[in-house]
mmCIF file of C-alpha atoms in Angstrom:
data_model
loop_
_atom_site.group_PDB
_atom_site.id
_atom_site.type_symbol
_atom_site.label_atom_id
_atom_site.label_comp_id
_atom_site.label_asym_id
_atom_site.label_seq_id
_atom_site.Cartn_x
_atom_site.Cartn_y
_atom_site.Cartn_z
ATOM 1 C CA MET A 1 8.318 12.471 -32.844
ATOM 2 C CA SER A 2 6.458 9.150 -32.986
ATOM 3 C CA THR A 3 4.478 7.701 -30.088
ATOM 4 C CA GLU A 4 7.170 5.028 -29.759
ATOM 5 C CA GLU A 5 9.698 7.746 -28.888
ATOM 6 C CA LEU A 6 7.549 9.410 -26.230
ATOM 7 C CA GLU A 7 8.238 8.659 -22.582
ATOM 8 C CA SER A 8 5.252 6.884 -21.073
ATOM 9 C CA GLU A 9 4.028 4.224 -18.701
ATOM 10 C CA PRO A 10 0.862 2.092 -18.647
ATOM 11 C CA HIS A 11 -2.206 3.643 -17.064
ATOM 12 C CA PRO A 12 -2.744 1.765 -13.752
ATOM 13 C CA ILE A 13 -6.332 0.873 -14.659
ATOM 14 C CA THR A 14 -6.698 0.869 -18.455
ATOM 15 C CA GLY A 15 -3.149 -0.044 -19.433
ATOM 16 C CA GLN A 16 -3.110 2.705 -22.068
ATOM 17 C CA PRO A 17 0.175 4.608 -22.445
ATOM 18 C CA VAL A 18 0.162 7.841 -20.430
ATOM 19 C CA GLY A 19 2.801 10.419 -19.599
ATOM 20 C CA LEU A 20 5.159 9.991 -16.660
ATOM 21 C CA PRO A 21 4.185 11.551 -13.308
ATOM 22 C CA VAL A 22 5.344 15.150 -12.789
ATOM 23 C CA ASP A 23 5.749 17.249 -9.679
ATOM 24 C CA GLU A 24 2.806 19.670 -9.893
ATOM 25 C CA THR A 25 4.352 22.315 -7.646
ATOM 26 C CA PRO A 26 4.062 25.569 -9.634
ATOM 27 C CA ALA A 27 7.172 27.432 -10.708
ATOM 28 C CA GLN A 28 7.741 30.970 -9.484
ATOM 29 C CA PRO A 29 7.117 34.012 -11.688
ATOM 30 C CA PRO A 30 10.200 36.017 -12.645
ATOM 31 C CA GLY A 31 10.990 39.023 -10.499
ATOM 32 C CA PRO A 32 13.081 42.207 -10.312
ATOM 33 C CA VAL A 33 16.368 40.405 -9.797
ATOM 34 C CA THR A 34 19.946 41.295 -10.693
ATOM 35 C CA LEU A 35 21.878 38.398 -12.212
ATOM 36 C CA VAL A 36 25.618 38.960 -12.011
ATOM 37 C CA GLY A 37 28.062 37.401 -14.434
ATOM 38 C CA SER A 38 31.760 37.674 -15.175
ATOM 39 C CA TYR A 39 31.327 39.953 -18.206
ATOM 40 C CA GLY A 40 28.327 41.992 -17.079
ATOM 41 C CA GLY A 41 24.852 41.138 -15.914
ATOM 42 C CA VAL A 42 21.103 41.162 -16.315
ATOM 43 C CA GLU A 43 18.884 43.440 -14.233
ATOM 44 C CA LYS A 44 15.237 44.483 -14.179
ATOM 45 C CA LEU A 45 14.535 47.089 -16.828
ATOM 46 C CA ALA A 46 14.360 50.539 -15.208
ATOM 47 C CA PRO A 47 14.002 54.186 -16.270
ATOM 48 C CA SER A 48 17.745 54.616 -15.769
ATOM 49 C CA HIS A 49 18.405 52.287 -18.720
ATOM 50 C CA ARG A 50 16.456 54.335 -21.267
ATOM 51 C CA ASP A 51 19.131 56.755 -22.456
ATOM 52 C CA ASP A 52 21.834 54.085 -22.706
ATOM 53 C CA LEU A 53 19.538 51.903 -24.757
ATOM 54 C CA TRP A 54 18.498 54.653 -27.132
ATOM 55 C CA GLU A 55 22.142 55.532 -27.679
ATOM 56 C CA ALA A 56 22.895 51.881 -28.426
ATOM 57 C CA TYR A 57 19.854 51.385 -30.690
ATOM 58 C CA ALA A 58 19.694 54.710 -32.565
ATOM 59 C CA GLY A 59 20.396 54.385 -36.277
ATOM 60 C CA HIS A 60 20.108 50.605 -36.284
ATOM 61 C CA ASP A 61 16.661 49.966 -37.726
ATOM 62 C CA GLU A 62 17.642 46.391 -38.604
ATOM 63 C CA ILE A 63 17.385 45.222 -34.992
ATOM 64 C CA TRP A 64 13.622 45.890 -35.047
ATOM 65 C CA THR A 65 12.781 44.091 -38.300
ATOM 66 C CA TYR A 66 11.635 40.836 -36.702
ATOM 67 C CA MET A 67 9.820 42.399 -33.739
ATOM 68 C CA SER A 68 6.191 41.559 -34.458
ATOM 69 C CA THR A 69 4.445 44.737 -33.275
ATOM 70 C CA TYR A 70 6.883 47.594 -32.611
ATOM 71 C CA GLY A 71 9.913 49.513 -33.860
ATOM 72 C CA PRO A 72 11.916 51.016 -35.364
ATOM 73 C CA PHE A 73 11.478 54.428 -33.757
ATOM 74 C CA ALA A 74 12.066 57.738 -35.512
ATOM 75 C CA ASP A 75 13.524 59.569 -32.548
ATOM 76 C CA ALA A 76 14.276 59.463 -28.828
ATOM 77 C CA GLU A 77 10.796 60.678 -27.904
ATOM 78 C CA ALA A 78 9.054 57.887 -29.807
ATOM 79 C CA PHE A 79 11.439 55.353 -28.281
ATOM 80 C CA SER A 80 10.831 56.774 -24.793
ATOM 81 C CA GLN A 81 7.077 56.379 -25.165
ATOM 82 C CA TRP A 82 7.468 52.729 -26.139
ATOM 83 C CA PHE A 83 10.094 52.122 -23.457
ATOM 84 C CA ALA A 84 7.759 53.417 -20.737
ATOM 85 C CA THR A 85 5.175 50.786 -21.656
ATOM 86 C CA ARG A 86 7.673 47.984 -21.022
ATOM 87 C CA LEU A 87 8.479 48.978 -17.457
ATOM 88 C CA THR A 88 5.170 47.994 -15.862
ATOM 89 C CA LEU A 89 4.465 44.758 -17.736
ATOM 90 C CA ALA A 90 4.640 41.525 -15.762
ATOM 91 C CA ASP A 91 4.509 39.432 -18.956
ATOM 92 C CA PRO A 92 6.772 40.009 -20.796
ATOM 93 C CA HIS A 93 9.026 40.716 -17.815
ATOM 94 C CA SER A 94 11.812 42.869 -19.231
ATOM 95 C CA TYR A 95 15.476 42.902 -18.274
ATOM 96 C CA ALA A 96 18.383 45.077 -19.369
ATOM 97 C CA VAL A 97 21.685 43.493 -20.317
ATOM 98 C CA VAL A 98 24.432 45.660 -18.847
ATOM 99 C CA ASN A 99 28.211 45.635 -19.180
ATOM 100 C CA LEU A 100 30.692 45.808 -16.321
ATOM 101 C CA ASP A 101 30.381 49.612 -16.329
ATOM 102 C CA GLY A 102 26.639 49.322 -15.786
ATOM 103 C CA ARG A 103 25.779 50.582 -19.277
ATOM 104 C CA ALA A 104 22.683 48.980 -20.814
ATOM 105 C CA LEU A 105 23.331 47.499 -24.266
ATOM 106 C CA GLY A 106 20.219 45.434 -24.859
ATOM 107 C CA ILE A 107 16.941 43.991 -23.612
ATOM 108 C CA ALA A 108 15.718 40.423 -23.128
ATOM 109 C CA THR A 109 12.483 39.267 -21.538
ATOM 110 C CA LEU A 110 10.944 36.261 -19.846
ATOM 111 C CA MET A 111 7.444 35.868 -21.245
ATOM 112 C CA GLU A 112 4.489 33.585 -21.939
ATOM 113 C CA ILE A 113 4.812 32.779 -18.251
ATOM 114 C CA ARG A 114 2.789 29.730 -17.136
ATOM 115 C CA PRO A 115 3.869 28.835 -13.594
ATOM 116 C CA ALA A 116 1.279 26.063 -13.172
ATOM 117 C CA MET A 117 2.652 24.235 -16.228
ATOM 118 C CA ARG A 118 6.224 25.330 -15.373
ATOM 119 C CA VAL A 119 6.722 26.719 -18.888
ATOM 120 C CA ILE A 120 8.391 30.027 -19.757
ATOM 121 C CA GLU A 121 9.863 31.636 -22.871
ATOM 122 C CA VAL A 122 12.842 33.898 -23.442
ATOM 123 C CA GLY A 123 11.966 36.440 -26.115
ATOM 124 C CA HIS A 124 11.675 40.060 -27.242
ATOM 125 C CA ILE A 125 15.470 39.955 -27.450
ATOM 126 C CA LEU A 126 16.792 43.306 -28.618
ATOM 127 C CA TYR A 127 20.576 43.265 -28.754
ATOM 128 C CA SER A 128 22.288 46.422 -29.986
ATOM 129 C CA PRO A 129 25.274 46.042 -32.330
ATOM 130 C CA LYS A 130 27.499 46.670 -29.297
ATOM 131 C CA LEU A 131 26.086 43.514 -27.688
ATOM 132 C CA GLN A 132 25.670 41.239 -30.691
ATOM 133 C CA ARG A 133 28.291 38.501 -31.082
ATOM 134 C CA THR A 134 29.891 39.328 -27.721
ATOM 135 C CA VAL A 135 30.690 37.137 -24.745
ATOM 136 C CA LEU A 136 28.310 39.249 -22.645
ATOM 137 C CA GLY A 137 25.472 38.619 -25.095
ATOM 138 C CA THR A 138 25.923 34.876 -24.610
ATOM 139 C CA GLU A 139 26.443 35.163 -20.875
ATOM 140 C CA ALA A 140 23.141 37.043 -20.540
ATOM 141 C CA GLN A 141 21.312 34.094 -22.115
ATOM 142 C CA TYR A 142 23.079 31.735 -19.738
ATOM 143 C CA LEU A 143 22.107 33.852 -16.723
ATOM 144 C CA LEU A 144 18.446 33.955 -17.738
ATOM 145 C CA ALA A 145 18.284 30.212 -18.430
ATOM 146 C CA ARG A 146 19.968 29.428 -15.118
ATOM 147 C CA TYR A 147 17.518 31.719 -13.333
ATOM 148 C CA ALA A 148 14.522 30.056 -15.031
ATOM 149 C CA PHE A 149 15.615 26.486 -14.310
ATOM 150 C CA ASP A 150 17.634 26.613 -11.098
ATOM 151 C CA THR A 151 15.866 29.401 -9.206
ATOM 152 C CA LEU A 152 12.316 29.601 -10.526
ATOM 153 C CA GLY A 153 11.796 25.888 -11.165
ATOM 154 C CA TYR A 154 10.593 25.774 -14.793
ATOM 155 C CA ARG A 155 10.646 22.486 -16.674
ATOM 156 C CA ARG A 156 10.342 23.850 -20.230
ATOM 157 C CA TYR A 157 12.196 26.897 -21.567
ATOM 158 C CA GLU A 158 11.048 28.115 -24.984
ATOM 159 C CA TRP A 159 12.552 30.124 -27.833
ATOM 160 C CA LYS A 160 10.354 31.256 -30.719
ATOM 161 C CA CYS A 161 11.267 33.441 -33.654
ATOM 162 C CA ASN A 162 10.285 34.497 -37.131
ATOM 163 C CA ALA A 163 11.193 31.532 -39.318
ATOM 164 C CA LEU A 164 13.000 33.936 -41.681
ATOM 165 C CA ASN A 165 15.221 35.268 -38.886
ATOM 166 C CA ALA A 166 18.330 33.183 -39.567
ATOM 167 C CA PRO A 167 20.497 34.780 -36.831
ATOM 168 C CA SER A 168 17.863 33.999 -34.197
ATOM 169 C CA ARG A 169 17.465 30.434 -35.403
ATOM 170 C CA ASN A 170 21.223 29.929 -35.330
ATOM 171 C CA ALA A 171 21.411 31.441 -31.850
ATOM 172 C CA ALA A 172 18.772 29.032 -30.546
ATOM 173 C CA LEU A 173 20.803 26.042 -31.698
ATOM 174 C CA ARG A 174 24.045 27.551 -30.431
ATOM 175 C CA TYR A 175 22.521 28.000 -26.969
ATOM 176 C CA GLY A 176 21.371 24.375 -26.936
ATOM 177 C CA PHE A 177 17.667 24.638 -27.747
ATOM 178 C CA VAL A 178 16.080 21.814 -29.759
ATOM 179 C CA TYR A 179 14.122 22.675 -32.909
ATOM 180 C CA GLU A 180 10.537 21.432 -32.662
ATOM 181 C CA GLY A 181 8.947 22.675 -35.867
ATOM 182 C CA THR A 182 7.536 25.689 -37.687
ATOM 183 C CA PHE A 183 4.019 27.022 -37.149
ATOM 184 C CA ARG A 184 2.927 28.168 -40.598
ATOM 185 C CA GLN A 185 0.977 31.443 -40.922
ATOM 186 C CA HIS A 186 1.143 31.682 -37.154
ATOM 187 C CA ILE A 187 0.630 35.440 -36.847
ATOM 188 C CA ILE A 188 0.320 38.641 -38.850
ATOM 189 C CA ALA A 189 3.253 40.875 -37.926
ATOM 190 C CA LYS A 190 3.343 44.477 -39.097
ATOM 191 C CA GLY A 191 0.995 43.601 -41.954
ATOM 192 C CA ARG A 192 3.046 40.615 -43.121
ATOM 193 C CA ASN A 193 2.726 36.864 -42.747
ATOM 194 C CA ARG A 194 4.936 35.376 -40.053
ATOM 195 C CA ASP A 195 5.754 31.699 -39.762
ATOM 196 C CA ASN A 196 7.149 30.962 -36.306
ATOM 197 C CA ALA A 197 10.000 28.541 -35.619
ATOM 198 C CA TRP A 198 9.740 26.861 -32.205
ATOM 199 C CA TYR A 199 12.595 25.636 -30.027
ATOM 200 C CA SER A 200 12.766 24.366 -26.476
ATOM 201 C CA MET A 201 15.102 23.306 -23.713
ATOM 202 C CA LEU A 202 13.906 20.955 -20.969
ATOM 203 C CA ASP A 203 14.896 20.756 -17.323
ATOM 204 C CA ARG A 204 16.447 17.322 -17.866
ATOM 205 C CA GLU A 205 18.593 18.810 -20.658
ATOM 206 C CA TRP A 206 19.641 21.853 -18.677
ATOM 207 C CA PRO A 207 22.512 20.278 -16.664
ATOM 208 C CA ALA A 208 24.378 19.412 -19.881
ATOM 209 C CA ARG A 209 23.624 22.838 -21.393
ATOM 210 C CA LYS A 210 24.755 24.529 -18.194
ATOM 211 C CA GLU A 211 28.032 22.626 -18.317
ATOM 212 C CA GLY A 212 28.488 23.692 -21.938
ATOM 213 C CA PHE A 213 27.924 27.345 -21.086
ATOM 214 C CA ASP A 214 30.271 27.131 -18.106
ATOM 215 C CA ARG A 215 33.036 25.621 -20.234
ATOM 216 C CA TRP A 216 32.564 28.192 -22.993
ATOM 217 C CA LEU A 217 32.460 31.191 -20.625
ATOM 218 C CA ALA A 218 35.571 30.099 -18.712
ATOM 219 C CA PRO A 219 38.490 32.535 -19.173
ATOM 220 C CA GLU A 220 40.726 29.733 -20.396
ATOM 221 C CA ASN A 221 38.426 29.239 -23.400
ATOM 222 C CA PHE A 222 39.659 32.523 -24.879
ATOM 223 C CA ASP A 223 43.105 33.376 -26.172
ATOM 224 C CA ALA A 224 44.984 36.634 -25.578
ATOM 225 C CA ALA A 225 43.085 38.280 -28.443
ATOM 226 C CA GLY A 226 39.726 37.212 -27.014
ATOM 227 C CA ARG A 227 39.086 34.530 -29.627
ATOM 228 C CA GLN A 228 37.205 31.420 -28.521
ATOM 229 C CA LYS A 229 39.032 28.110 -28.524
ATOM 230 C CA VAL A 230 35.958 25.856 -28.330
ATOM 231 C CA ASN A 231 32.723 26.673 -30.118
ATOM 232 C CA LEU A 232 29.597 26.893 -27.937
ATOM 233 C CA ARG A 233 27.421 25.160 -30.506
ATOM 234 C CA ALA A 234 29.746 22.170 -30.385
ATOM 235 C CA LEU A 235 29.518 22.109 -26.589
ATOM 236 C CA ASN A 236 25.718 22.390 -26.729
ATOM 237 C CA ASP A 237 25.279 19.889 -29.558
ATOM 238 C CA THR A 238 21.634 18.837 -29.641
ATOM 239 C CA SER A 239 21.978 16.337 -32.467
ATOM 240 C CA LYS A 240 21.554 13.487 -29.991
ATOM 241 C CA SER A 241 18.501 15.055 -28.345
ATOM 242 C CA ARG A 242 15.172 13.396 -28.985
ATOM 243 C CA GLN A 243 13.430 15.244 -31.820
#
């Protein structure tokens, strides 16, 4: 993005271009909430979710490949030890994605939490095969974004992933995040180089994204066989967003 494309105004004294004024009221940190949707919900990760999650994850080593520091786990005991460490962390703040029967099928977190700057990231997303490519999987992302923007008051919502993780990169665009660039040799993950792809969604973009999610999640968007009529990526088209 060139300086000509940046939003600015003249400094009142020097006349130099400076950023627009921003409300400096801090955002709120995420908490132990339950976010209820039409297809399931998102709730604070708890010991009661452990067995459901292990059942959903067991035998699927591929879901751990792009996690930078942990997984896969050889057995339930190893998973349980890791799971216990997630329960007490404030950042990342972990949530279980549960179906209408209350069964946990995946984890997502709000992390890199900076209330003073009103910036937060959604990450450490671990969807089991039972959750991947489902309406609930998408609805969970909608619920977390709505919570971050509408309830907690964040102005920037981030998505970062291994640049080689094509499904995650596609998901970011489908959900309406804008690609910002790739940080080369950003970290060492499990003994390997990791370039990180960065995406964001801003508070001023959220109303349009929210409308897109609402239209996609509406029952009338699905036929009798459960097939979507309108594609979410088309509804959340970011091609006109400022790059």
